[in-house]
Amino acid sequence: SADGKYLATSGIDIPVKIWNVSSSPISILSDSILNDNGLIRAVSFSPNGNFLATLDGKSTIRLWNIPENQFQTLDVQAISMNFSISQPQLLLTAKSNGVVELWQLSTEKLMNNFQSLHLDTKLVSFSPDGELIATVGIDSIVRLWNLSGRQISQFEFMDNVISISFSSDSKKIAVAGSNGKVWLRSVEDLDELLSKSCSFLVGKPNYFMRVVEFCQN
């Protein structure tokens, strides 16, 4: 967990266990999260440490409320998930069909969803400031979205993308490929991209007249 108090462990046919690592000796806080779907593919603590989310081999997400010692199954079939650092009550999930969903954990309500346009979505991530969502598909395209589902930017790669990570200021995104390479890209919103495009067109009045008129306005 972010505060260093808890450690979650699991594996193939092994129940999820939450360990209290702040005590001596280390004690098991809970081992009662049932794992009836075999492999646990991912575990993730919420930034405030109140929730633990698990994603199993059948794409089921379970939420463990640590303070209340209760868990429930989220009504979604997902292949990736990510908590918002800036808003710990928000959980991001992605389905294999490309649909991205934003959940409010306090109410277990779906706040928003949108189609990420990937052939098969495999990764999803919040920016640290909570303003952007990054998605990755088997098409090796990284797309950036705002929370309403409006696409901001995209980056295409020739190699298989296996991991993504935002910088702490949300201004850059690191992309790791299966070939061992890591790419660093600047994150720019639509207004910044338009400004750069208009700057490029300055002094070129004979090209793209309608675009030049738009920039002048």
mmCIF file of C-alpha atoms in Angstrom:
data_model
loop_
_atom_site.group_PDB
_atom_site.id
_atom_site.type_symbol
_atom_site.label_atom_id
_atom_site.label_comp_id
_atom_site.label_asym_id
_atom_site.label_seq_id
_atom_site.Cartn_x
_atom_site.Cartn_y
_atom_site.Cartn_z
ATOM 1 C CA SER A 1 0.000 0.000 0.000
ATOM 2 C CA ALA A 2 1.094 3.616 -0.506
ATOM 3 C CA ASP A 3 1.631 4.167 3.225
ATOM 4 C CA GLY A 4 3.783 1.035 3.507
ATOM 5 C CA LYS A 5 1.516 -0.638 6.068
ATOM 6 C CA TYR A 6 0.110 -3.480 3.989
ATOM 7 C CA LEU A 7 1.348 -5.992 1.438
ATOM 8 C CA ALA A 8 -0.983 -8.026 -0.784
ATOM 9 C CA THR A 9 0.108 -11.404 -2.170
ATOM 10 C CA SER A 10 -1.466 -14.061 -4.366
ATOM 11 C CA GLY A 11 -0.790 -16.411 -7.270
ATOM 12 C CA ILE A 12 -2.180 -19.416 -9.124
ATOM 13 C CA ASP A 13 -4.839 -21.102 -6.964
ATOM 14 C CA ILE A 14 -3.559 -19.154 -3.948
ATOM 15 C CA PRO A 15 -6.035 -16.991 -1.981
ATOM 16 C CA VAL A 16 -5.277 -13.299 -1.785
ATOM 17 C CA LYS A 17 -3.667 -12.391 1.523
ATOM 18 C CA ILE A 18 -3.259 -8.914 2.988
ATOM 19 C CA TRP A 19 -0.281 -8.675 5.322
ATOM 20 C CA ASN A 20 0.233 -6.058 8.011
ATOM 21 C CA VAL A 21 3.930 -5.282 7.586
ATOM 22 C CA SER A 22 3.956 -2.484 10.172
ATOM 23 C CA SER A 23 3.640 -4.932 13.054
ATOM 24 C CA SER A 24 6.312 -7.241 14.394
ATOM 25 C CA PRO A 25 6.122 -10.088 13.681
ATOM 26 C CA ILE A 26 4.287 -9.744 10.347
ATOM 27 C CA SER A 27 0.676 -10.852 10.731
ATOM 28 C CA ILE A 28 -2.014 -11.812 8.251
ATOM 29 C CA LEU A 29 -4.712 -9.161 8.236
ATOM 30 C CA SER A 30 -7.063 -11.254 6.115
ATOM 31 C CA ASP A 31 -6.922 -14.339 3.925
ATOM 32 C CA SER A 32 -10.648 -14.749 3.288
ATOM 33 C CA ILE A 33 -10.866 -13.289 -0.218
ATOM 34 C CA LEU A 34 -12.035 -16.292 -2.177
ATOM 35 C CA ASN A 35 -10.164 -17.122 -5.350
ATOM 36 C CA ASP A 36 -12.580 -19.373 -7.205
ATOM 37 C CA ASN A 37 -11.371 -18.349 -10.659
ATOM 38 C CA GLY A 38 -7.828 -19.684 -10.395
ATOM 39 C CA LEU A 39 -5.122 -17.245 -11.405
ATOM 40 C CA ILE A 40 -5.019 -13.775 -9.857
ATOM 41 C CA ARG A 41 -3.725 -11.514 -12.630
ATOM 42 C CA ALA A 42 -3.342 -8.298 -10.653
ATOM 43 C CA VAL A 43 -3.735 -6.752 -7.205
ATOM 44 C CA SER A 44 -3.780 -3.020 -6.523
ATOM 45 C CA PHE A 45 -4.246 -0.871 -3.431
ATOM 46 C CA SER A 46 -6.128 2.418 -3.623
ATOM 47 C CA PRO A 47 -3.837 5.405 -2.868
ATOM 48 C CA ASN A 48 -5.452 5.941 0.546
ATOM 49 C CA GLY A 49 -5.034 2.263 1.418
ATOM 50 C CA ASN A 50 -8.728 1.708 2.101
ATOM 51 C CA PHE A 51 -9.382 -0.586 -0.848
ATOM 52 C CA LEU A 52 -7.639 -3.528 -2.463
ATOM 53 C CA ALA A 53 -8.763 -4.485 -5.965
ATOM 54 C CA THR A 54 -8.075 -7.928 -7.409
ATOM 55 C CA LEU A 55 -8.395 -9.039 -11.028
ATOM 56 C CA ASP A 56 -8.652 -12.775 -11.637
ATOM 57 C CA GLY A 57 -8.298 -15.131 -14.577
ATOM 58 C CA LYS A 58 -11.953 -14.792 -15.544
ATOM 59 C CA SER A 59 -11.747 -10.982 -15.684
ATOM 60 C CA THR A 60 -13.642 -10.546 -12.411
ATOM 61 C CA ILE A 61 -12.758 -7.562 -10.214
ATOM 62 C CA ARG A 62 -13.284 -7.804 -6.463
ATOM 63 C CA LEU A 63 -12.981 -4.857 -4.092
ATOM 64 C CA TRP A 64 -11.823 -5.406 -0.534
ATOM 65 C CA ASN A 65 -12.803 -2.676 1.932
ATOM 66 C CA ILE A 66 -9.950 -3.019 4.418
ATOM 67 C CA PRO A 67 -11.305 -0.818 7.286
ATOM 68 C CA GLU A 68 -14.685 -2.571 7.201
ATOM 69 C CA ASN A 69 -13.217 -6.018 6.476
ATOM 70 C CA GLN A 70 -15.694 -6.618 3.644
ATOM 71 C CA PHE A 71 -15.465 -7.302 -0.058
ATOM 72 C CA GLN A 72 -17.791 -7.147 -3.023
ATOM 73 C CA THR A 73 -17.628 -8.046 -6.703
ATOM 74 C CA LEU A 74 -17.694 -5.163 -9.151
ATOM 75 C CA ASP A 75 -20.201 -5.582 -11.977
ATOM 76 C CA VAL A 76 -17.619 -5.506 -14.750
ATOM 77 C CA GLN A 77 -15.516 -7.940 -16.776
ATOM 78 C CA ALA A 78 -12.104 -6.342 -17.264
ATOM 79 C CA ILE A 79 -8.558 -7.115 -18.342
ATOM 80 C CA SER A 80 -6.881 -4.081 -16.757
ATOM 81 C CA MET A 81 -7.538 -1.704 -13.866
ATOM 82 C CA ASN A 82 -5.966 1.351 -12.251
ATOM 83 C CA PHE A 83 -6.754 3.611 -9.282
ATOM 84 C CA SER A 84 -6.686 7.389 -9.491
ATOM 85 C CA ILE A 85 -3.903 8.824 -7.314
ATOM 86 C CA SER A 86 -5.596 12.210 -6.985
ATOM 87 C CA GLN A 87 -9.073 10.771 -6.381
ATOM 88 C CA PRO A 88 -8.739 7.471 -4.462
ATOM 89 C CA GLN A 89 -12.453 6.699 -4.852
ATOM 90 C CA LEU A 90 -12.101 6.360 -8.635
ATOM 91 C CA LEU A 91 -11.221 3.071 -10.325
ATOM 92 C CA LEU A 92 -10.491 2.756 -14.022
ATOM 93 C CA THR A 93 -11.189 -0.508 -15.857
ATOM 94 C CA ALA A 94 -10.746 -1.666 -19.441
ATOM 95 C CA LYS A 95 -12.510 -4.454 -21.299
ATOM 96 C CA SER A 96 -11.016 -6.527 -24.102
ATOM 97 C CA ASN A 97 -13.504 -4.990 -26.552
ATOM 98 C CA GLY A 98 -11.950 -1.561 -26.019
ATOM 99 C CA VAL A 99 -14.542 -0.127 -23.626
ATOM 100 C CA VAL A 100 -13.058 1.921 -20.772
ATOM 101 C CA GLU A 101 -15.142 2.441 -17.631
ATOM 102 C CA LEU A 102 -14.765 4.868 -14.728
ATOM 103 C CA TRP A 103 -16.177 3.700 -11.382
ATOM 104 C CA GLN A 104 -17.009 5.569 -8.172
ATOM 105 C CA LEU A 105 -16.115 3.100 -5.418
ATOM 106 C CA SER A 106 -18.068 4.748 -2.595
ATOM 107 C CA THR A 107 -21.314 4.121 -4.470
ATOM 108 C CA GLU A 108 -20.138 1.303 -6.787
ATOM 109 C CA LYS A 109 -21.686 3.325 -9.602
ATOM 110 C CA LEU A 110 -20.435 3.618 -13.172
ATOM 111 C CA MET A 111 -19.608 7.291 -13.759
ATOM 112 C CA ASN A 112 -18.648 7.157 -17.421
ATOM 113 C CA ASN A 113 -17.575 4.833 -20.196
ATOM 114 C CA PHE A 114 -16.212 5.260 -23.692
ATOM 115 C CA GLN A 115 -14.785 3.277 -26.595
ATOM 116 C CA SER A 116 -10.984 3.461 -26.742
ATOM 117 C CA LEU A 117 -10.891 2.419 -30.428
ATOM 118 C CA HIS A 118 -8.322 -0.318 -29.790
ATOM 119 C CA LEU A 119 -8.734 -3.699 -31.459
ATOM 120 C CA ASP A 120 -8.050 -5.286 -28.077
ATOM 121 C CA THR A 121 -7.311 -3.110 -25.045
ATOM 122 C CA LYS A 122 -4.706 -4.530 -22.677
ATOM 123 C CA LEU A 123 -3.540 -1.635 -20.457
ATOM 124 C CA VAL A 124 -5.188 1.386 -18.867
ATOM 125 C CA SER A 125 -3.717 4.032 -16.559
ATOM 126 C CA PHE A 126 -4.579 7.310 -14.798
ATOM 127 C CA SER A 127 -2.215 10.270 -14.905
ATOM 128 C CA PRO A 128 -1.119 11.332 -11.384
ATOM 129 C CA ASP A 129 -3.134 14.566 -11.589
ATOM 130 C CA GLY A 130 -6.248 12.538 -12.423
ATOM 131 C CA GLU A 131 -6.947 14.531 -15.583
ATOM 132 C CA LEU A 132 -5.887 12.014 -18.253
ATOM 133 C CA ILE A 133 -6.407 8.356 -19.081
ATOM 134 C CA ALA A 134 -3.917 6.344 -21.126
ATOM 135 C CA THR A 135 -4.982 3.216 -23.009
ATOM 136 C CA VAL A 136 -2.928 0.623 -24.890
ATOM 137 C CA GLY A 137 -4.101 -2.041 -27.312
ATOM 138 C CA ILE A 138 -2.542 -4.962 -29.159
ATOM 139 C CA ASP A 139 -2.234 -2.505 -32.047
ATOM 140 C CA SER A 140 0.706 -0.908 -30.134
ATOM 141 C CA ILE A 141 -1.058 2.459 -30.092
ATOM 142 C CA VAL A 142 -1.070 4.535 -26.902
ATOM 143 C CA ARG A 143 -4.053 6.876 -26.726
ATOM 144 C CA LEU A 144 -4.630 9.697 -24.242
ATOM 145 C CA TRP A 145 -8.136 10.753 -23.157
ATOM 146 C CA ASN A 146 -9.754 13.193 -20.781
ATOM 147 C CA LEU A 147 -12.227 11.862 -18.212
ATOM 148 C CA SER A 148 -15.219 12.534 -20.458
ATOM 149 C CA GLY A 149 -13.804 10.217 -23.131
ATOM 150 C CA ARG A 150 -12.484 12.832 -25.540
ATOM 151 C CA GLN A 151 -9.260 11.748 -27.249
ATOM 152 C CA ILE A 152 -6.394 14.173 -26.625
ATOM 153 C CA SER A 153 -3.481 12.518 -28.394
ATOM 154 C CA GLN A 154 -2.029 9.232 -29.558
ATOM 155 C CA PHE A 155 1.376 7.652 -30.122
ATOM 156 C CA GLU A 156 2.045 4.741 -32.468
ATOM 157 C CA PHE A 157 4.868 2.233 -32.054
ATOM 158 C CA MET A 158 6.223 -0.530 -34.255
ATOM 159 C CA ASP A 159 6.925 -2.854 -31.328
ATOM 160 C CA ASN A 160 4.612 -4.498 -28.820
ATOM 161 C CA VAL A 161 3.881 -2.138 -25.903
ATOM 162 C CA ILE A 162 4.041 -3.947 -22.553
ATOM 163 C CA SER A 163 3.955 -1.111 -20.007
ATOM 164 C CA ILE A 164 3.199 2.610 -19.623
ATOM 165 C CA SER A 165 3.850 5.091 -16.833
ATOM 166 C CA PHE A 166 3.191 8.812 -16.364
ATOM 167 C CA SER A 167 5.749 11.156 -14.834
ATOM 168 C CA SER A 168 4.828 12.599 -11.429
ATOM 169 C CA ASP A 169 3.824 15.929 -13.012
ATOM 170 C CA SER A 170 1.709 14.174 -15.686
ATOM 171 C CA LYS A 171 3.653 16.003 -18.409
ATOM 172 C CA LYS A 172 5.380 12.943 -19.859
ATOM 173 C CA ILE A 173 4.585 9.297 -20.434
ATOM 174 C CA ALA A 174 7.111 6.459 -20.596
ATOM 175 C CA VAL A 175 6.311 3.555 -22.907
ATOM 176 C CA ALA A 176 8.141 0.213 -22.674
ATOM 177 C CA GLY A 177 8.321 -2.224 -25.584
ATOM 178 C CA SER A 178 8.868 -5.977 -25.669
ATOM 179 C CA ASN A 179 12.150 -5.346 -27.498
ATOM 180 C CA GLY A 180 13.641 -3.769 -24.376
ATOM 181 C CA LYS A 181 13.296 -0.187 -25.581
ATOM 182 C CA VAL A 182 11.682 2.618 -23.577
ATOM 183 C CA TRP A 183 10.246 5.706 -25.262
ATOM 184 C CA LEU A 184 9.495 9.020 -23.552
ATOM 185 C CA ARG A 185 6.750 11.195 -24.997
ATOM 186 C CA SER A 186 5.512 14.649 -24.000
ATOM 187 C CA VAL A 187 1.866 14.889 -23.023
ATOM 188 C CA GLU A 188 0.149 17.824 -24.706
ATOM 189 C CA ASP A 189 -3.510 18.746 -24.660
ATOM 190 C CA LEU A 190 -5.548 19.723 -27.701
ATOM 191 C CA ASP A 191 -5.037 23.470 -27.202
ATOM 192 C CA GLU A 192 -1.261 23.023 -27.136
ATOM 193 C CA LEU A 193 -1.331 20.907 -30.289
ATOM 194 C CA LEU A 194 -3.501 23.465 -32.088
ATOM 195 C CA SER A 195 -1.179 26.263 -31.025
ATOM 196 C CA LYS A 196 1.845 24.417 -32.400
ATOM 197 C CA SER A 197 0.009 23.650 -35.643
ATOM 198 C CA CYS A 198 -0.974 27.293 -36.084
ATOM 199 C CA SER A 199 2.595 28.403 -35.385
ATOM 200 C CA PHE A 200 3.792 26.045 -38.113
ATOM 201 C CA LEU A 201 1.343 27.572 -40.601
ATOM 202 C CA VAL A 202 2.446 31.155 -39.952
ATOM 203 C CA GLY A 203 4.050 32.477 -43.131
ATOM 204 C CA LYS A 204 2.402 29.810 -45.281
ATOM 205 C CA PRO A 205 -0.792 31.619 -46.365
ATOM 206 C CA ASN A 206 -1.020 29.669 -49.618
ATOM 207 C CA TYR A 207 -1.386 26.365 -47.827
ATOM 208 C CA PHE A 208 -4.473 25.080 -46.069
ATOM 209 C CA MET A 209 -6.332 28.393 -46.345
ATOM 210 C CA ARG A 210 -9.248 27.291 -44.198
ATOM 211 C CA VAL A 211 -6.912 26.140 -41.444
ATOM 212 C CA VAL A 212 -5.000 29.433 -41.564
ATOM 213 C CA GLU A 213 -8.287 31.336 -41.272
ATOM 214 C CA PHE A 214 -9.206 29.191 -38.273
ATOM 215 C CA CYS A 215 -5.885 29.988 -36.579
ATOM 216 C CA GLN A 216 -6.331 33.701 -37.186
ATOM 217 C CA ASN A 217 -9.678 33.553 -35.434
#
